[in-house]
Short mmCIF file of C-alpha atoms and ligand atoms in Angstrom, two decimals:
data_model
loop_
_atom_site.label_atom_id
_atom_site.label_comp_id
_atom_site.label_asym_id
_atom_site.label_seq_id
_atom_site.Cartn_x
_atom_site.Cartn_y
_atom_site.Cartn_z
CA UNK Y 14 -0.23 -0.11 -0.14
CA UNK Y 15 1.35 3.40 -0.93
CA UNK Y 16 0.91 6.78 0.27
CA UNK Y 17 -0.71 8.72 -2.99
CA UNK Y 18 -1.34 12.91 -2.30
CA UNK Y 19 -3.66 14.66 -4.94
CA UNK Y 20 -2.85 18.44 -4.33
CA UNK Y 21 -4.92 19.98 -7.53
CA UNK Y 22 -5.35 23.96 -7.78
CA UNK Y 23 -8.07 25.17 -10.09
CA UNK Y 24 -9.43 22.16 -11.29
CA UNK Y 25 -11.99 20.41 -9.78
CA UNK Y 26 -10.41 16.83 -7.33
CA UNK Y 27 -13.88 15.64 -6.88
CA UNK Y 28 -13.32 13.76 -10.32
CA UNK Y 29 -9.75 12.80 -9.49
CA UNK Y 30 -10.22 11.04 -5.90
CA UNK Y 31 -13.46 9.35 -6.68
CA UNK Y 32 -11.52 7.68 -10.02
CA UNK Y 33 -8.25 7.04 -7.41
CA UNK Y 34 -10.55 5.13 -4.78
CA UNK Y 35 -12.47 2.86 -7.28
CA UNK Y 36 -9.28 2.45 -9.33
CA UNK Y 37 -6.65 1.79 -6.50
CA UNK Y 38 -8.96 0.86 -3.03
CA UNK Y 39 -5.10 -0.89 -1.73
CA UNK Y 40 -3.57 2.53 -1.62
CA UNK Y 41 -3.88 5.38 0.66
CA UNK Y 42 -5.31 8.38 -1.45
CA UNK Y 43 -4.66 11.45 0.46
CA UNK Y 44 -6.43 15.21 -0.47
CA UNK Y 45 -4.76 18.28 0.22
CA UNK Y 46 -5.04 20.19 1.92
CA UNK Y 47 -7.64 18.22 4.14
CA UNK Y 48 -6.57 15.06 4.70
CA UNK Y 49 -2.32 15.16 3.76
CA UNK Y 50 -1.83 13.64 7.06
CA UNK Y 51 2.07 12.86 7.81
CA UNK Y 52 4.09 13.59 5.41
CA UNK Y 53 6.42 10.97 5.63
CA UNK Y 54 4.40 8.14 4.71
CA UNK Y 55 3.44 9.90 0.90
CA UNK Y 56 5.48 8.38 -1.52
CA UNK Y 57 3.68 9.50 -4.89
CA UNK Y 58 2.22 12.89 -5.71
CA UNK Y 59 -0.14 13.77 -8.42
CA UNK Y 60 -0.11 17.40 -8.54
CA UNK Y 61 -1.70 19.80 -10.98
CA UNK Y 62 -0.11 23.66 -9.96
CA UNK Y 63 0.53 22.30 -6.59
CA UNK Y 64 1.10 24.93 -4.19
CA UNK Y 65 4.81 26.05 -3.26
CA UNK Y 66 7.05 24.22 -0.44
CA UNK Y 67 4.00 21.31 -0.07
CA UNK Y 68 6.41 18.82 -2.70
CA UNK Y 69 9.38 19.92 -1.02
CA UNK Y 70 8.24 19.25 2.59
CA UNK Y 71 7.20 15.46 1.29
CA UNK Y 72 10.63 13.61 2.44
CA UNK Y 73 9.79 10.05 1.30
CA UNK Y 74 8.39 10.46 -2.38
CA UNK Y 75 9.18 8.55 -4.93
CA UNK Y 76 7.67 10.38 -7.90
CA UNK Y 77 5.33 13.04 -8.70
CA UNK Y 78 2.96 12.50 -11.50
CA UNK Y 79 1.45 16.28 -13.60
CA UNK Y 80 -2.02 15.79 -14.30
CA UNK Y 81 -0.88 17.68 -17.07
CA UNK Y 82 1.16 17.33 -20.17
CA UNK Y 83 3.04 19.99 -19.07
CA UNK Y 84 5.39 19.84 -16.13
CA UNK Y 85 6.37 23.72 -15.75
CA UNK Y 86 4.21 24.04 -12.41
CA UNK Y 87 6.14 21.50 -10.54
CA UNK Y 88 9.47 22.36 -11.50
CA UNK Y 89 8.90 26.37 -10.51
CA UNK Y 90 10.00 27.83 -7.71
CA UNK Y 91 12.36 27.50 -5.39
CA UNK Y 92 12.46 24.46 -3.94
CA UNK Y 93 11.10 22.30 -6.95
CA UNK Y 94 11.22 18.42 -5.94
CA UNK Y 95 13.87 15.73 -5.72
CA UNK Y 96 11.85 13.19 -7.20
CA UNK Y 97 11.48 12.00 -10.65
CA UNK Y 98 8.72 13.95 -12.40
CA UNK Y 99 6.39 12.55 -14.86
CA UNK Y 100 4.13 14.04 -17.37
CA UNK Y 101 1.15 12.53 -18.85
CA UNK Y 102 0.84 11.46 -22.53
CA UNK Y 103 -1.88 9.79 -23.38
CA UNK Y 104 -3.80 9.40 -26.72
CA UNK Y 105 -7.24 10.99 -25.33
CA UNK Y 106 -5.23 13.96 -24.82
CA UNK Y 107 -3.52 14.58 -27.84
CA UNK Y 108 -6.47 13.80 -29.93
CA UNK Y 109 -8.48 16.54 -27.79
CA UNK Y 110 -5.40 18.65 -28.94
CA UNK Y 111 -5.29 17.71 -32.65
CA UNK Y 112 -9.64 18.98 -32.34
CA UNK Y 113 -8.85 22.02 -31.35
CA UNK Y 114 -6.36 22.64 -33.24
CA UNK Y 115 -7.93 22.06 -36.38
CA UNK Y 116 -10.70 23.68 -35.13
CA UNK Y 117 -9.19 26.89 -34.71
CA UNK Y 118 -6.92 26.82 -37.80
CA UNK Y 119 -10.37 25.93 -39.99
CA UNK Y 120 -11.87 28.99 -38.22
CA UNK Y 121 -8.96 31.55 -39.58
CA UNK Y 122 -8.70 29.93 -42.62
CA UNK Y 123 -13.06 30.36 -43.18
CA UNK Y 124 -13.12 33.30 -41.85
CA UNK Y 125 -15.57 32.18 -39.27
CA UNK Y 126 -15.40 34.86 -36.93
CA UNK Y 127 -16.29 37.21 -39.62
CA UNK Y 128 -19.28 35.41 -40.52
CA UNK Y 129 -20.70 35.09 -37.38
CA UNK Y 130 -20.34 39.00 -37.06
CA UNK Y 131 -21.92 39.47 -40.41
CA UNK Y 132 -24.64 37.42 -38.94
CA UNK Y 133 -25.15 39.94 -36.19
CA UNK Y 134 -25.72 42.15 -38.77
CA UNK Y 135 -28.01 40.17 -41.46
CA UNK Y 136 -24.86 41.33 -43.74
CA UNK Y 137 -24.74 38.72 -46.67
CA UNK Y 138 -21.05 38.77 -47.86
CA UNK Y 139 -18.68 36.37 -49.02
CA UNK Y 140 -14.53 36.78 -48.87
CA UNK Y 141 -11.66 34.92 -50.76
CA UNK Y 142 -11.53 31.51 -49.86
CA UNK Y 143 -8.00 30.65 -50.62
CA UNK Y 144 -7.64 26.13 -50.48
CA UNK Y 145 -5.63 24.94 -47.42
CA UNK Y 146 -2.84 23.90 -50.19
CA UNK Y 147 -1.88 27.77 -50.72
CA UNK Y 148 -1.93 28.08 -46.70
CA UNK Y 149 0.61 27.84 -44.38
CA UNK Y 150 0.72 26.61 -41.35
CA UNK Y 151 3.31 26.50 -38.80
CA UNK Y 152 3.44 24.24 -35.92
CA UNK Y 153 5.37 25.19 -32.78
CA UNK Y 154 6.90 22.42 -30.39
CA UNK Y 155 6.49 18.98 -32.61
CA UNK Y 156 6.47 16.98 -28.82
CA UNK Y 157 3.90 14.14 -28.81
CA UNK Y 158 0.91 17.27 -29.10
CA UNK Y 159 2.62 19.21 -31.97
CA UNK Y 160 3.16 16.52 -34.44
CA UNK Y 161 -0.16 14.85 -34.65
CA UNK Y 162 -1.74 18.09 -34.85
CA UNK Y 163 0.90 19.18 -37.74
CA UNK Y 164 0.02 15.11 -40.05
CA UNK Y 165 -3.73 15.65 -38.96
CA UNK Y 166 -3.46 19.45 -40.73
CA UNK Y 167 -1.13 17.92 -43.65
CA UNK Y 168 -4.46 15.45 -44.11
CA UNK Y 169 -6.22 18.12 -44.23
CA UNK Y 170 -4.39 19.72 -46.83
CA UNK Y 171 -2.59 22.67 -45.56
CA UNK Y 172 1.00 23.35 -46.37
CA UNK Y 173 1.97 22.51 -42.98
CA UNK Y 174 5.57 23.23 -41.36
CA UNK Y 175 6.89 22.45 -37.68
CA UNK Y 176 9.95 24.19 -35.74
CA UNK Y 177 11.54 22.18 -32.27
CA UNK Y 178 14.72 21.99 -30.56
CA UNK Y 179 16.30 18.97 -32.20
CA UNK Y 180 15.82 18.28 -36.06
CA UNK Y 181 13.09 15.78 -36.68
CA UNK Y 182 12.25 14.37 -40.71
CA UNK Y 183 8.52 13.44 -40.96
CA UNK Y 184 6.77 13.25 -44.11
CA UNK Y 185 4.95 16.10 -45.35
CA UNK Y 186 5.82 18.09 -43.38
CA UNK Y 187 8.84 21.12 -43.81
CA UNK Y 188 10.63 20.82 -40.34
CA UNK Y 189 12.59 23.80 -38.78
CA UNK Y 190 14.57 23.31 -35.88
CA UNK Y 191 16.88 25.92 -33.17
CA UNK Y 192 17.27 29.42 -33.09
CA UNK Y 193 18.97 29.22 -36.42
CA UNK Y 194 15.90 27.52 -38.10
CA UNK Y 195 13.26 30.21 -36.09
CA UNK Y 196 13.21 32.89 -39.08
CA UNK Y 197 12.56 30.83 -41.71
CA UNK Y 198 10.14 28.66 -40.17
CA UNK Y 199 8.69 32.03 -39.42
CA UNK Y 200 8.74 33.71 -42.72
CA UNK Y 201 6.82 30.91 -44.49
CA UNK Y 202 4.00 30.22 -41.91
CA UNK Y 203 0.30 32.14 -41.42
CA UNK Y 204 -0.94 30.64 -39.45
CA UNK Y 205 1.70 29.72 -36.24
CA UNK Y 206 0.22 27.13 -33.69
CA UNK Y 207 2.21 27.04 -30.63
CA UNK Y 208 2.39 24.22 -28.45
CA UNK Y 209 5.91 24.60 -27.04
CA UNK Y 210 6.00 23.39 -22.99
CA UNK Y 211 7.21 26.80 -20.59
CA UNK Y 212 10.93 26.66 -20.16
CA UNK Y 213 13.54 28.88 -19.37
CA UNK Y 214 13.67 29.26 -23.08
CA UNK Y 215 10.74 29.79 -24.40
CA UNK Y 216 9.02 32.08 -22.04
CA UNK Y 217 8.29 34.85 -23.56
CA UNK Y 218 8.73 33.11 -27.07
CA UNK Y 219 5.45 35.03 -28.53
CA UNK Y 220 6.66 38.64 -28.63
CA UNK Y 221 6.20 41.52 -30.77
CA UNK Y 222 9.55 40.71 -32.58
CA UNK Y 223 8.46 37.39 -33.17
CA UNK Y 224 4.80 38.05 -34.37
CA UNK Y 225 6.69 40.35 -37.60
CA UNK Y 226 8.58 37.95 -38.76
CA UNK Y 227 5.76 35.98 -39.56
CA UNK Y 228 4.20 35.71 -43.12
CA UNK Y 229 1.33 38.72 -43.43
CA UNK Y 230 1.20 38.80 -47.73
CA UNK Y 231 0.58 34.81 -48.42
CA UNK Y 232 -2.83 33.21 -49.34
CA UNK Y 233 -4.63 34.40 -46.36
CA UNK Y 234 -3.53 38.12 -46.46
CA UNK Y 235 -2.60 38.26 -42.86
CA UNK Y 236 -1.03 36.05 -40.18
CA UNK Y 237 -2.42 34.34 -37.19
CA UNK Y 238 -1.61 33.39 -33.92
CA UNK Y 239 -3.07 30.24 -31.76
CA UNK Y 240 -1.38 29.83 -28.08
CA UNK Y 241 -2.42 26.34 -26.60
CA UNK Y 242 1.06 26.02 -25.15
CA UNK Y 243 1.28 27.93 -21.88
CA UNK Y 244 0.25 31.38 -21.14
CA UNK Y 245 4.13 32.39 -20.10
CA UNK Y 246 4.96 31.94 -23.53
CA UNK Y 247 3.04 34.83 -24.27
CA UNK Y 248 3.33 39.23 -24.19
CA UNK Y 249 -0.35 39.90 -23.80
CA UNK Y 250 0.29 43.67 -24.66
CA UNK Y 251 2.47 42.40 -28.20
CA UNK Y 252 -0.58 40.55 -29.15
CA UNK Y 253 -3.11 43.25 -28.54
CA UNK Y 254 -0.51 45.67 -30.18
CA UNK Y 255 0.41 43.09 -33.39
CA UNK Y 256 -3.93 42.67 -33.82
CA UNK Y 257 -3.88 46.81 -33.40
CA UNK Y 258 -1.10 47.79 -35.89
CA UNK Y 259 -2.06 44.86 -38.43
CA UNK Y 260 0.62 42.37 -37.82
CA UNK Y 261 -1.65 39.66 -36.61
CA UNK Y 262 -4.95 39.40 -37.91
CA UNK Y 263 -6.30 37.67 -35.40
CA UNK Y 264 -5.59 35.18 -32.73
CA UNK Y 265 -7.24 32.19 -30.50
CA UNK Y 266 -5.62 32.25 -26.96
CA UNK Y 267 -6.60 29.16 -24.52
CA UNK Y 268 -3.53 29.74 -22.45
CA UNK Y 269 -2.72 33.19 -20.38
CA UNK Y 270 0.55 34.14 -18.47
CA UNK Y 271 -2.12 34.83 -15.02
CA UNK Y 272 -4.70 32.04 -15.20
CA UNK Y 273 -7.58 32.84 -14.89
CA UNK Y 274 -7.63 35.68 -17.35
CA UNK Y 275 -8.75 38.83 -15.11
CA UNK Y 276 -11.55 40.17 -16.29
CA UNK Y 277 -9.59 43.70 -16.94
CA UNK Y 278 -8.11 42.35 -19.67
CA UNK Y 279 -8.29 43.91 -23.02
CA UNK Y 280 -8.19 40.42 -24.57
CA UNK Y 281 -11.44 39.70 -23.54
CA UNK Y 282 -13.18 42.05 -25.92
CA UNK Y 283 -11.00 42.88 -28.64
CA UNK Y 284 -12.49 41.52 -31.85
CA UNK Y 285 -10.38 39.76 -33.41
CA UNK Y 286 -9.56 37.60 -30.56
CA UNK Y 287 -10.48 33.65 -29.24
CA UNK Y 288 -10.62 32.91 -26.01
CA UNK Y 289 -10.81 29.44 -23.92
CA UNK Y 290 -10.25 28.70 -20.56
CA UNK Y 291 -6.72 26.63 -20.77
CA UNK Y 292 -9.50 23.18 -22.23
CA UNK Y 293 -8.04 23.07 -25.71
CA UNK Y 294 -7.03 19.64 -23.97
CA UNK Y 295 -8.24 18.46 -20.82
CA UNK Y 296 -7.23 15.77 -18.60
CA UNK Y 297 -9.74 13.71 -18.16
CA UNK Y 298 -9.62 11.07 -14.92
CA UNK Y 299 -11.34 8.51 -16.85
CA UNK Y 300 -8.09 8.28 -19.68
CA UNK Y 301 -5.63 9.08 -17.14
CA UNK Y 302 -5.66 7.63 -13.47
CA UNK Y 303 -5.27 4.05 -14.61
CA UNK Y 304 -1.81 5.33 -16.21
CA UNK Y 305 -0.51 7.06 -13.58
CA UNK Y 306 -1.54 3.61 -11.49
CA UNK Y 307 0.34 1.29 -13.88
CA UNK Y 308 4.02 3.37 -13.14
CA UNK Y 309 3.40 3.69 -9.82
CA UNK Y 310 2.74 -0.43 -9.68
CA UNK Y 311 5.84 -0.01 -12.61
CA UNK Y 312 7.74 2.37 -9.63
CA UNK Y 313 7.08 -0.46 -6.87
CA UNK Y 314 9.20 -2.95 -8.45
CA UNK Y 315 11.60 -1.44 -8.80
CA UNK Y 316 11.28 -0.96 -12.79
CA UNK Y 317 11.81 2.73 -15.05
CA UNK Y 318 9.15 5.40 -15.21
CA UNK Y 319 7.83 6.57 -18.38
CA UNK Y 320 7.77 9.72 -19.48
CA UNK Y 321 10.17 11.78 -17.13
CA UNK Y 322 10.58 15.36 -17.53
CA UNK Y 323 14.65 16.23 -18.70
CA UNK Y 324 14.76 18.94 -15.21
CA UNK Y 325 18.04 20.78 -16.99
CA UNK Y 326 15.43 20.88 -20.20
CA UNK Y 327 12.60 21.34 -18.22
CA UNK Y 328 10.28 19.45 -20.26
P1 NDP S 29 6.88 17.64 -25.73
O1 NDP S 29 7.88 17.75 -24.96
O2 NDP S 29 5.97 15.89 -26.27
O3 NDP S 29 7.17 18.09 -26.77
C1 NDP S 29 7.16 19.80 -26.58
C2 NDP S 29 7.56 20.06 -28.26
O4 NDP S 29 8.73 21.16 -27.69
C3 NDP S 29 9.35 19.22 -28.76
O5 NDP S 29 9.61 18.94 -30.00
C4 NDP S 29 10.59 20.26 -28.35
O6 NDP S 29 11.35 20.12 -29.06
C5 NDP S 29 10.08 21.60 -28.47
N1 NDP S 29 10.78 22.79 -27.59
C6 NDP S 29 11.37 22.82 -26.36
N2 NDP S 29 11.68 23.42 -26.17
C7 NDP S 29 12.12 24.29 -27.21
C8 NDP S 29 13.19 25.10 -27.60
N3 NDP S 29 13.93 26.13 -26.72
N4 NDP S 29 13.13 25.93 -29.09
C9 NDP S 29 12.49 24.89 -30.10
N5 NDP S 29 11.70 24.06 -29.87
C10 NDP S 29 11.40 23.55 -28.41
O7 NDP S 29 5.51 18.22 -25.15
P2 NDP S 29 4.05 17.75 -25.75
O8 NDP S 29 4.12 17.68 -27.01
O9 NDP S 29 3.29 16.64 -25.16
O10 NDP S 29 2.80 19.22 -24.59
C11 NDP S 29 3.53 20.45 -25.24
C12 NDP S 29 2.44 21.52 -24.23
O11 NDP S 29 1.47 21.56 -24.62
C13 NDP S 29 3.18 21.03 -22.55
O12 NDP S 29 3.87 21.16 -22.03
C14 NDP S 29 1.63 22.15 -22.35
O13 NDP S 29 2.48 22.86 -21.69
C15 NDP S 29 0.88 22.49 -23.49
N6 NDP S 29 -0.26 21.69 -22.82
C16 NDP S 29 -1.59 22.17 -23.16
C17 NDP S 29 -2.73 22.23 -23.39
C18 NDP S 29 -4.14 22.54 -22.93
O14 NDP S 29 -5.34 21.85 -23.00
N7 NDP S 29 -3.70 24.26 -23.57
C19 NDP S 29 -3.26 20.56 -22.71
C20 NDP S 29 -1.88 19.30 -23.15
C21 NDP S 29 -0.47 20.08 -23.21
P3 NDP S 29 12.59 18.66 -29.26
O15 NDP S 29 11.22 17.86 -29.90
O16 NDP S 29 13.43 19.21 -30.50
O17 NDP S 29 11.77 17.95 -27.92
C1 OXD S 30 -1.61 20.13 -19.35
C2 OXD S 30 -2.53 21.31 -19.92
O1 OXD S 30 -0.52 20.24 -19.90
O2 OXD S 30 -3.20 20.93 -19.67
O3 OXD S 30 -2.17 18.95 -19.47
O4 OXD S 30 -1.88 22.58 -20.02
#
């Protein structure tokens, strides 16, 4: 029997608690903050945005499971846990993210925001419709989520490019890597999809300088941003400037430097911004708890954990 602590902020922990107790009645499930008990008895922590200091105060941790694909919230802070940090890799999440990316790429490509606003005015007006084969989409981050989204967009006929830290070869996708490849990647990209993790290297990368390098005179006649990676990647004020000066035609934002997005943010009311509440690819207890429990079994048997993040790289 292992002590498993759930520490979840910003999501309702009930579904997670219920799923863990249903699938693993043999384990000692505790929930922060009400039933932490003796910290020395906790072997595993399953967390989303854990409170500062909590993990550092668990002396016998064998592993920390981020309940999301990104583990930046576990790593940030002065005292990150010494135990291995495992992230979620799950086909359910991958599919959800690809759905989100396709939905919003098509929304910009097919000018859906314009038609919605015309509908409110009962306006019957057609807009230019370039074929997908003339539209260049660029995916920043070609990991588990980015590579699947890139392949699905390619199947839809878009001209897909992708950018990653290390070199990749992906059939049908034009790949770029590193600082040197970034410039060329941006110059060919009209719809920029960001699925990067938040690391020391990527924080703030979605800024005005970068937006100004995007291809604004392609088939769509303007550039678009879709960020479903992390809010820390983007500078909100730069997005607004880019929209107002015409560098960006539109933006879809699922993530924000401060979440929930403050009610005072001008992004809420910007006519060319589409906002979703950090749910591009939600973590579902139904899909994920069984996976974590299998990893705990592996750990108890002395087998290596899967999907452990690299602390130096931050993802
Ligand atoms: P992965 O770790 O599988 O992929 C990360 C990708 O980013 C890799 O291709 C990596 O390059 C690339 N990358 C990292 N650092 C750099 C850099 N400095 N320069 C260029 N490329 C870089 O992550 P996932 O695909 O599983 O998830 C990506 C992110 O999506 C998560 O970290 C999370 O923040 C976000 N997310 C958001 C959700 C939402 O609902 N909005 C849901 C789930 C995840 P390389 O391949 O060379 O290592
Ligand atoms: C994640 C997220 O990282 O939901 O999984 O953002």
